[in-house]
GROMACS .gro file of C-alpha atoms in nm:
model
  416
    1MET     CA    1   0.518   3.380  -5.431
    2ASN     CA    2   0.412   3.122  -5.172
    3SER     CA    3   0.558   2.775  -5.217
    4PRO     CA    4   0.318   2.491  -5.301
    5HIS     CA    5   0.384   2.341  -4.958
    6GLY     CA    6   0.305   2.672  -4.787
    7ALA     CA    7  -0.018   2.712  -4.981
    8ALA     CA    8  -0.123   2.355  -4.898
    9ALA     CA    9  -0.051   2.412  -4.529
   10SER     CA   10  -0.253   2.734  -4.532
   11VAL     CA   11  -0.549   2.552  -4.688
   12ALA     CA   12  -0.522   2.273  -4.430
   13TRP     CA   13  -0.516   2.520  -4.140
   14ARG     CA   14  -0.819   2.706  -4.276
   15ALA     CA   15  -1.005   2.378  -4.319
   16LEU     CA   16  -0.917   2.274  -3.964
   17ALA     CA   17  -1.031   2.610  -3.826
   18ARG     CA   18  -1.355   2.582  -4.023
   19ASN     CA   19  -1.422   2.234  -3.886
   20LEU     CA   20  -1.349   2.344  -3.530
   21ILE     CA   21  -1.581   2.642  -3.558
   22ALA     CA   22  -1.854   2.427  -3.710
   23GLY     CA   23  -1.799   2.166  -3.436
   24ALA     CA   24  -1.835   2.432  -3.165
   25ARG     CA   25  -2.159   2.552  -3.327
   26LEU     CA   26  -2.284   2.194  -3.348
   27ALA     CA   27  -2.207   2.127  -2.981
   28SER     CA   28  -2.353   2.459  -2.864
   29PHE     CA   29  -2.674   2.412  -3.070
   30LEU     CA   30  -2.612   2.715  -3.288
   31PRO     CA   31  -2.718   2.701  -3.655
   32VAL     CA   32  -2.490   2.474  -3.858
   33ARG     CA   33  -2.518   2.266  -4.176
   34ALA     CA   34  -2.344   1.953  -4.296
   35PHE     CA   35  -2.188   2.161  -4.577
   36ASP     CA   36  -2.010   2.374  -4.316
   37PHE     CA   37  -1.771   2.084  -4.250
   38ARG     CA   38  -1.476   1.976  -4.460
   39ILE     CA   39  -1.481   1.596  -4.482
   40SER     CA   40  -1.189   1.378  -4.586
   41VAL     CA   41  -0.946   1.135  -4.430
   42GLY     CA   42  -0.690   1.412  -4.397
   43HIS     CA   43  -0.938   1.647  -4.228
   44TYR     CA   44  -1.039   1.371  -3.987
   45ALA     CA   45  -0.673   1.303  -3.899
   46ALA     CA   46  -0.621   1.677  -3.838
   47LEU     CA   47  -0.924   1.687  -3.607
   48VAL     CA   48  -0.797   1.386  -3.410
   49ALA     CA   49  -0.462   1.561  -3.367
   50ALA     CA   50  -0.638   1.884  -3.267
   51GLY     CA   51  -0.845   1.693  -3.013
   52LEU     CA   52  -0.529   1.548  -2.859
   53ALA     CA   53  -0.373   1.895  -2.850
   54PHE     CA   54  -0.675   2.044  -2.671
   55TRP     CA   55  -0.678   1.746  -2.435
   56PHE     CA   56  -0.310   1.800  -2.356
   57ALA     CA   57  -0.368   2.174  -2.307
   58GLY     CA   58  -0.657   2.103  -2.069
   59GLY     CA   59  -0.437   1.877  -1.859
   60PHE     CA   60  -0.164   2.140  -1.856
   61ALA     CA   61  -0.415   2.404  -1.742
   62ARG     CA   62  -0.529   2.175  -1.459
   63ASN     CA   63  -0.191   2.044  -1.344
   64GLY     CA   64   0.064   2.308  -1.445
   65LEU     CA   65   0.435   2.258  -1.494
   66SER     CA   66   0.456   1.993  -1.224
   67GLY     CA   67   0.266   1.742  -1.439
   68SER     CA   68   0.401   1.474  -1.670
   69PHE     CA   69   0.298   1.312  -1.997
   70ASP     CA   70   0.078   1.005  -1.945
   71PHE     CA   71   0.169   0.752  -2.217
   72GLY     CA   72  -0.103   0.518  -2.092
   73ALA     CA   73  -0.370   0.782  -2.153
   74PHE     CA   74  -0.221   0.850  -2.497
   75THR     CA   75  -0.240   0.480  -2.588
   76ALA     CA   76  -0.602   0.467  -2.470
   77ALA     CA   77  -0.680   0.773  -2.681
   78LEU     CA   78  -0.540   0.607  -2.993
   79ALA     CA   79  -0.744   0.294  -2.916
   80GLU     CA   80  -1.061   0.505  -2.921
   81VAL     CA   81  -1.009   0.593  -3.289
   82PRO     CA   82  -1.083   0.247  -3.440
   83LEU     CA   83  -1.375   0.203  -3.199
   84ALA     CA   84  -1.527   0.533  -3.310
   85LEU     CA   85  -1.471   0.453  -3.678
   86GLY     CA   86  -1.627   0.110  -3.630
   87ALA     CA   87  -1.940   0.261  -3.475
   88CYS     CA   88  -1.959   0.517  -3.757
   89TYR     CA   89  -1.926   0.237  -4.012
   90LEU     CA   90  -2.213   0.039  -3.854
   91ALA     CA   91  -2.429   0.351  -3.850
   92ALA     CA   92  -2.353   0.417  -4.218
   93ARG     CA   93  -2.443   0.058  -4.305
   94LEU     CA   94  -2.780   0.094  -4.135
   95LEU     CA   95  -2.839   0.416  -4.327
   96ARG     CA   96  -2.723   0.247  -4.651
   97ASN     CA   97  -2.472   0.522  -4.725
   98PRO     CA   98  -2.103   0.425  -4.681
   99GLN     CA   99  -1.991   0.787  -4.724
  100LEU     CA  100  -2.153   0.871  -4.388
  101THR     CA  101  -1.878   0.674  -4.208
  102LEU     CA  102  -1.626   0.951  -4.250
  103ALA     CA  103  -1.889   1.225  -4.215
  104PHE     CA  104  -1.998   1.101  -3.873
  105ALA     CA  105  -1.634   1.063  -3.766
  106VAL     CA  106  -1.546   1.417  -3.871
  107LEU     CA  107  -1.846   1.577  -3.701
  108PHE     CA  108  -1.790   1.393  -3.374
  109ALA     CA  109  -1.417   1.473  -3.377
  110ALA     CA  110  -1.494   1.838  -3.444
  111THR     CA  111  -1.692   1.868  -3.119
  112ASP     CA  112  -1.416   1.717  -2.895
  113PRO     CA  113  -1.218   2.041  -2.842
  114PHE     CA  114  -1.535   2.226  -2.742
  115PHE     CA  115  -1.618   1.970  -2.473
  116GLU     CA  116  -1.259   1.978  -2.348
  117ILE     CA  117  -1.280   2.354  -2.299
  118VAL     CA  118  -1.614   2.321  -2.119
  119GLY     CA  119  -1.471   2.048  -1.895
  120VAL     CA  120  -1.175   2.263  -1.793
  121CYS     CA  121  -1.403   2.555  -1.712
  122LEU     CA  122  -1.629   2.335  -1.498
  123GLN     CA  123  -1.332   2.201  -1.302
  124PHE     CA  124  -1.198   2.546  -1.230
  125ALA     CA  125  -1.547   2.658  -1.124
  126ALA     CA  126  -1.574   2.362  -0.886
  127GLU     CA  127  -1.230   2.432  -0.737
  128SER     CA  128  -1.321   2.796  -0.680
  129GLY     CA  129  -1.545   2.691  -0.392
  130ALA     CA  130  -1.871   2.866  -0.476
  131ALA     CA  131  -1.968   2.613  -0.743
  132ALA     CA  132  -1.828   2.309  -0.562
  133PRO     CA  133  -2.168   2.185  -0.432
  134TYR     CA  134  -2.293   2.171  -0.790
  135ALA     CA  135  -2.002   1.975  -0.937
  136GLY     CA  136  -2.199   1.650  -0.949
  137VAL     CA  137  -2.495   1.818  -1.116
  138ALA     CA  138  -2.266   1.983  -1.370
  139THR     CA  139  -2.110   1.646  -1.458
  140GLY     CA  140  -2.454   1.496  -1.512
  141VAL     CA  141  -2.556   1.788  -1.731
  142LEU     CA  142  -2.236   1.749  -1.936
  143VAL     CA  143  -2.311   1.379  -1.997
  144ALA     CA  144  -2.669   1.456  -2.100
  145TRP     CA  145  -2.536   1.732  -2.324
  146SER     CA  146  -2.308   1.480  -2.498
  147PHE     CA  147  -2.602   1.253  -2.579
  148ALA     CA  148  -2.798   1.550  -2.711
  149VAL     CA  149  -2.508   1.646  -2.938
  150VAL     CA  150  -2.499   1.290  -3.075
  151ALA     CA  151  -2.866   1.317  -3.163
  152ARG     CA  152  -2.814   1.658  -3.324
  153THR     CA  153  -2.519   1.529  -3.527
  154GLN     CA  154  -2.742   1.256  -3.671
  155PHE     CA  155  -3.012   1.508  -3.756
  156VAL     CA  156  -2.767   1.749  -3.922
  157LEU     CA  157  -2.627   1.472  -4.143
  158THR     CA  158  -2.930   1.254  -4.214
  159GLY     CA  159  -3.243   1.418  -4.081
  160TRP     CA  160  -3.509   1.200  -3.919
  161ARG     CA  161  -3.549   0.851  -4.065
  162GLY     CA  162  -3.774   0.688  -3.809
  163ARG     CA  163  -3.669   0.354  -3.666
  164VAL     CA  164  -3.333   0.356  -3.842
  165SER     CA  165  -3.243   0.685  -3.672
  166VAL     CA  166  -3.327   0.530  -3.335
  167GLN     CA  167  -3.106   0.230  -3.412
  168VAL     CA  168  -2.818   0.454  -3.517
  169PHE     CA  169  -2.857   0.660  -3.202
  170GLY     CA  170  -2.838   0.336  -3.001
  171ILE     CA  171  -2.506   0.251  -3.166
  172PHE     CA  172  -2.356   0.587  -3.073
  173VAL     CA  173  -2.491   0.572  -2.719
  174ALA     CA  174  -2.331   0.228  -2.682
  175LEU     CA  175  -2.006   0.376  -2.812
  176LEU     CA  176  -2.013   0.651  -2.550
  177LEU     CA  177  -2.080   0.402  -2.273
  178VAL     CA  178  -1.793   0.178  -2.386
  179LEU     CA  179  -1.556   0.474  -2.396
  180VAL     CA  180  -1.662   0.588  -2.049
  181VAL     CA  181  -1.643   0.242  -1.889
  182LEU     CA  182  -1.347   0.084  -2.071
  183PHE     CA  183  -1.147   0.393  -2.164
  184PRO     CA  184  -1.201   0.649  -1.887
  185ARG     CA  185  -1.024   0.965  -1.991
  186ASN     CA  186  -0.726   1.065  -1.782
  187ASP     CA  187  -0.530   1.380  -1.858
  188LEU     CA  188  -0.256   1.346  -2.119
  189TRP     CA  189  -0.062   1.588  -1.900
  190SER     CA  190  -0.140   1.453  -1.555
  191ALA     CA  191  -0.038   1.551  -1.206
  192GLN     CA  192   0.264   1.369  -1.078
  193GLU     CA  193   0.200   1.144  -0.784
  194GLU     CA  194   0.363   1.280  -0.474
  195GLU     CA  195   0.636   1.063  -0.339
  196ALA     CA  196   0.523   0.880  -0.035
  197ASP     CA  197   0.660   1.016   0.285
  198VAL     CA  198   0.932   0.809   0.441
  199VAL     CA  199   0.758   0.589   0.691
  200SER     CA  200   0.922   0.601   1.027
  201PRO     CA  201   0.911   0.293   1.243
  202ALA     CA  202   0.584   0.266   1.432
  203THR     CA  203   0.588   0.376   1.793
  204SER     CA  204   0.601   0.075   2.022
  205VAL     CA  205   0.478   0.049   2.376
  206VAL     CA  206   0.806  -0.119   2.468
  207ASP     CA  207   1.002   0.193   2.375
  208GLU     CA  208   1.139   0.320   2.705
  209GLU     CA  209   0.989   0.670   2.685
  210VAL     CA  210   0.649   0.540   2.576
  211PHE     CA  211   0.647   0.270   2.840
  212HIS     CA  212   0.727   0.508   3.125
  213ALA     CA  213   0.476   0.766   2.994
  214GLN     CA  214   0.184   0.528   3.032
  215GLY     CA  215   0.139   0.572   3.406
  216ARG     CA  216   0.160   0.950   3.366
  217LEU     CA  217  -0.105   0.952   3.091
  218LEU     CA  218  -0.358   0.774   3.310
  219ASP     CA  219  -0.280   0.994   3.610
  220GLU     CA  220  -0.325   1.306   3.395
  221GLN     CA  221  -0.666   1.192   3.272
  222LEU     CA  222  -0.785   1.112   3.622
  223ALA     CA  223  -0.650   1.439   3.762
  224ALA     CA  224  -0.818   1.638   3.485
  225LEU     CA  225  -1.168   1.520   3.578
  226ARG     CA  226  -1.393   1.805   3.683
  227PRO     CA  227  -1.508   1.807   4.046
  228GLN     CA  228  -1.838   1.647   4.132
  229ARG     CA  229  -2.122   1.901   4.133
  230PRO     CA  230  -2.354   1.899   4.437
  231ARG     CA  231  -2.724   1.847   4.357
  232VAL     CA  232  -2.642   1.766   3.992
  233ASP     CA  233  -2.677   1.417   3.846
  234ASP     CA  234  -2.353   1.401   3.650
  235LEU     CA  235  -2.279   1.146   3.380
  236TYR     CA  236  -1.920   1.017   3.362
  237PHE     CA  237  -1.792   0.835   3.053
  238VAL     CA  238  -1.530   0.562   3.046
  239GLY     CA  239  -1.446   0.454   2.692
  240VAL     CA  240  -1.235   0.150   2.611
  241ALA     CA  241  -1.104   0.071   2.260
  242ALA     CA  242  -0.935  -0.257   2.345
  243ASP     CA  243  -0.812  -0.409   2.018
  244ALA     CA  244  -0.511  -0.248   1.847
  245GLY     CA  245  -0.567  -0.449   1.529
  246GLN     CA  246  -0.828  -0.210   1.387
  247ASP     CA  247  -0.872   0.167   1.387
  248THR     CA  248  -1.251   0.120   1.392
  249PHE     CA  249  -1.264   0.092   1.770
  250LEU     CA  250  -1.060   0.410   1.822
  251LYS     CA  251  -1.272   0.604   1.569
  252GLU     CA  252  -1.589   0.478   1.737
  253LEU     CA  253  -1.468   0.583   2.079
  254GLU     CA  254  -1.377   0.934   1.963
  255SER     CA  255  -1.716   0.980   1.795
  256ILE     CA  256  -1.906   0.860   2.101
  257ARG     CA  257  -1.706   1.086   2.330
  258ARG     CA  258  -1.788   1.392   2.116
  259LEU     CA  259  -2.156   1.299   2.108
  260LEU     CA  260  -2.177   1.256   2.485
  261GLU     CA  261  -1.990   1.580   2.549
  262GLY     CA  262  -2.236   1.768   2.329
  263ARG     CA  263  -2.563   1.605   2.439
  264PHE     CA  264  -2.494   1.470   2.790
  265ASP     CA  265  -2.251   1.727   2.933
  266THR     CA  266  -1.964   1.483   2.985
  267LEU     CA  267  -1.695   1.734   2.889
  268GLY     CA  268  -1.428   1.709   3.159
  269ARG     CA  269  -1.586   1.386   3.284
  270SER     CA  270  -1.446   1.139   3.030
  271ILE     CA  271  -1.174   0.876   3.059
  272THR     CA  272  -1.037   0.717   2.742
  273LEU     CA  273  -0.833   0.397   2.731
  274VAL     CA  274  -0.704   0.301   2.387
  275ASN     CA  275  -0.498   0.026   2.232
  276ASN     CA  276  -0.366   0.170   1.908
  277PRO     CA  277  -0.007   0.218   1.785
  278ASP     CA  278  -0.084   0.576   1.680
  279THR     CA  279  -0.207   0.694   2.022
  280LEU     CA  280   0.051   0.551   2.260
  281THR     CA  281   0.172   0.897   2.356
  282GLN     CA  282  -0.181   1.045   2.377
  283PHE     CA  283  -0.395   0.799   2.572
  284PRO     CA  284  -0.325   0.538   2.837
  285ILE     CA  285  -0.346   0.186   2.702
  286ALA     CA  286  -0.660  -0.021   2.743
  287SER     CA  287  -0.562  -0.289   2.991
  288VAL     CA  288  -0.762  -0.465   3.258
  289SER     CA  289  -0.545  -0.304   3.527
  290ASN     CA  290  -0.590   0.049   3.383
  291LEU     CA  291  -0.966  -0.005   3.361
  292ARG     CA  292  -0.972  -0.122   3.722
  293ALA     CA  293  -0.774   0.185   3.833
  294ALA     CA  294  -1.001   0.423   3.640
  295LEU     CA  295  -1.319   0.273   3.787
  296ALA     CA  296  -1.174   0.275   4.139
  297HIS     CA  297  -1.084   0.644   4.103
  298LEU     CA  298  -1.434   0.731   3.980
  299GLY     CA  299  -1.591   0.541   4.267
  300LYS     CA  300  -1.416   0.775   4.509
  301ALA     CA  301  -1.467   1.098   4.310
  302LEU     CA  302  -1.836   1.094   4.221
  303ASP     CA  303  -2.155   1.116   4.425
  304ALA     CA  304  -2.250   0.750   4.455
  305ASP     CA  305  -2.618   0.824   4.519
  306ASN     CA  306  -2.672   1.050   4.219
  307ASP     CA  307  -2.397   1.031   3.956
  308ILE     CA  308  -2.391   0.773   3.675
  309VAL     CA  309  -2.101   0.605   3.496
  310LEU     CA  310  -2.137   0.502   3.133
  311LEU     CA  311  -1.878   0.237   3.046
  312HIS     CA  312  -1.842   0.163   2.675
  313ILE     CA  313  -1.614  -0.120   2.560
  314ALA     CA  314  -1.549  -0.174   2.189
  315THR     CA  315  -1.346  -0.475   2.078
  316HIS     CA  316  -1.370  -0.829   1.948
  317GLY     CA  317  -1.533  -1.096   2.161
  318GLY     CA  318  -1.513  -1.473   2.163
  319SER     CA  319  -1.764  -1.749   2.219
  320ASP     CA  320  -1.594  -1.807   2.557
  321HIS     CA  321  -1.717  -1.457   2.655
  322ARG     CA  322  -1.372  -1.305   2.683
  323LEU     CA  323  -1.323  -0.955   2.545
  324VAL     CA  324  -1.003  -0.910   2.344
  325PHE     CA  325  -0.751  -0.669   2.499
  326ASP     CA  326  -0.468  -0.667   2.245
  327LEU     CA  327  -0.161  -0.447   2.197
  328PRO     CA  328   0.141  -0.633   2.055
  329PRO     CA  329   0.400  -0.709   2.170
  330LEU     CA  330   0.241  -0.690   2.516
  331ASP     CA  331   0.067  -1.001   2.645
  332LEU     CA  332  -0.240  -0.837   2.798
  333ALA     CA  333  -0.492  -1.011   3.020
  334GLN     CA  334  -0.832  -1.062   2.857
  335LEU     CA  335  -1.146  -0.928   3.021
  336THR     CA  336  -1.397  -1.183   3.145
  337PRO     CA  337  -1.751  -1.116   3.271
  338VAL     CA  338  -1.655  -1.219   3.624
  339ALA     CA  339  -1.348  -0.991   3.627
  340LEU     CA  340  -1.553  -0.692   3.509
  341ALA     CA  341  -1.826  -0.761   3.762
  342ARG     CA  342  -1.568  -0.782   4.041
  343MET     CA  343  -1.392  -0.454   3.954
  344LEU     CA  344  -1.729  -0.272   3.928
  345ALA     CA  345  -1.833  -0.405   4.267
  346ASP     CA  346  -1.501  -0.309   4.422
  347SER     CA  347  -1.518   0.042   4.274
  348GLY     CA  348  -1.823   0.141   4.478
  349ILE     CA  349  -1.998   0.288   4.171
  350LYS     CA  350  -2.371   0.243   4.220
  351TRP     CA  351  -2.546   0.369   3.907
  352LYS     CA  352  -2.401   0.222   3.591
  353VAL     CA  353  -2.473   0.191   3.219
  354ILE     CA  354  -2.255  -0.078   3.063
  355VAL     CA  355  -2.244  -0.090   2.681
  356ILE     CA  356  -2.039  -0.368   2.522
  357SER     CA  357  -1.995  -0.359   2.144
  358ALA     CA  358  -1.848  -0.701   2.068
  359CYS     CA  359  -1.941  -1.046   1.946
  360PHE     CA  360  -2.103  -1.277   2.204
  361SER     CA  361  -2.124  -0.981   2.442
  362GLY     CA  362  -2.455  -1.104   2.581
  363GLY     CA  363  -2.249  -1.336   2.797
  364PHE     CA  364  -2.177  -1.036   3.022
  365ILE     CA  365  -2.542  -0.968   3.106
  366GLU     CA  366  -2.600  -1.221   3.386
  367PRO     CA  367  -2.276  -1.148   3.578
  368LEU     CA  368  -2.325  -0.769   3.558
  369LYS     CA  369  -2.695  -0.717   3.610
  370ASP     CA  370  -2.837  -0.575   3.930
  371ALA     CA  371  -3.104  -0.327   4.030
  372ASN     CA  372  -2.879  -0.027   3.963
  373THR     CA  373  -2.713  -0.135   3.637
  374LEU     CA  374  -2.832  -0.110   3.277
  375VAL     CA  375  -2.647  -0.360   3.057
  376ILE     CA  376  -2.663  -0.310   2.678
  377THR     CA  377  -2.484  -0.547   2.441
  378ALA     CA  378  -2.440  -0.564   2.064
  379ALA     CA  379  -2.520  -0.936   2.054
  380ASP     CA  380  -2.655  -1.213   2.271
  381ALA     CA  381  -2.436  -1.476   2.431
  382THR     CA  382  -2.433  -1.711   2.131
  383HIS     CA  383  -2.409  -1.485   1.824
  384SER     CA  384  -2.168  -1.249   1.655
  385SER     CA  385  -2.222  -0.879   1.609
  386PHE     CA  386  -2.139  -0.709   1.279
  387GLY     CA  387  -1.981  -0.410   1.110
  388CYS     CA  388  -1.629  -0.384   1.253
  389ASP     CA  389  -1.484  -0.322   0.907
  390TYR     CA  390  -1.131  -0.187   0.892
  391ASP     CA  391  -1.231   0.139   0.723
  392SER     CA  392  -1.551   0.214   0.916
  393ASP     CA  393  -1.597   0.478   1.186
  394TYR     CA  394  -1.846   0.272   1.388
  395THR     CA  395  -1.953  -0.084   1.437
  396TRP     CA  396  -2.307  -0.127   1.309
  397PHE     CA  397  -2.453  -0.155   1.658
  398SER     CA  398  -2.281   0.156   1.793
  399GLN     CA  399  -2.374   0.359   1.487
  400ALA     CA  400  -2.739   0.268   1.534
  401PHE     CA  401  -2.736   0.320   1.911
  402TYR     CA  402  -2.520   0.631   1.948
  403ASP     CA  403  -2.499   0.809   1.614
  404GLN     CA  404  -2.866   0.763   1.529
  405ALA     CA  405  -3.089   0.678   1.824
  406LEU     CA  406  -2.917   0.882   2.096
  407ARG     CA  407  -2.930   1.191   1.876
  408GLU     CA  408  -3.309   1.171   1.900
  409THR     CA  409  -3.356   1.089   2.268
  410TYR     CA  410  -3.182   1.123   2.604
  411SER     CA  411  -3.308   0.785   2.723
  412PHE     CA  412  -3.063   0.496   2.691
  413THR     CA  413  -3.342   0.241   2.711
  414ASP     CA  414  -3.552   0.415   2.444
  415ALA     CA  415  -3.246   0.444   2.221
  416PHE     CA  416  -3.174   0.073   2.262
   0.00000   0.00000   0.00000
């Protein structure tokens, strides 16, 4: 004979299975009745435990053995229980039937495992690749589905009662929003954060090898320039990212170089000067002397009557019209309008497009302008420019000029 405890456990398991099956039918809009559920405090507690178990299993399926138990997520899950019961109590009060408090709680808890299974399936489908573009749509559909199940739960328990049903639905919608915003659901079994890689000391320009490599890097870039082509109006690009304090200027320079290589045939005709700790062994530094040497080399290599040089400088600028050339711990000379005008004149380059993306860059216009030079600046002489955020790929001006306008036209003036 079975012991009383064994018989009671068997009854509890059958009741739990019945509630889970009824909850799956409720959530999947299959025929189901209120009498298909077993409603009591004990049955509700069993469903909460089953929901946690399915939640844990879903996290394990997503993260595998390398995961770990998230006690913070578990605490948040327990905090959801009184919130849900409170919302069910308010709904029962509106419907003037206190017994509906536990009924609502049981029916909602019975649908949780079903949604957990669906969520795991959607994630695996998104990670498979083919369904990845539709992941956002699937998430939206799942949220809408949840609201629809709330409405169906009300109808199964209470039918349609006009304005009161709308008010009750509003309570449960508010509950869902609170749970999503205040208690976002993390996996109970979550992926362990990878230990951060040991950060090696940043490369410094004063390191002996780096310091001595700088002259070689500039020579290699200049030597790698393609020969001038007779009867072809070639465009040469000189890009300068002068401030090492932000990656924005480096990212901007790389993006512009790729654009010009694709649309203006500057591949093999580009010189890049960069101040950035991460590129000290890749590019020559952006200094006034390196810029002067690069322009002087171009003046001798190109066809002065036909070829054009596009010089782009991205950095910070001051109201004194000095462009910041900064690479600690070096004490670099700053670039003034007069100094840039002098090195351009000395280079022998005739046809020039000068683009300066910096605050107060309009102060360079008067010293640089002549009949053969197009000067484009991100600001006038008395105002700041904008958009050099630390995490951006362009300043606002350069994004508008290069990434948008110059993708639609080959005219620098029309793009400006």
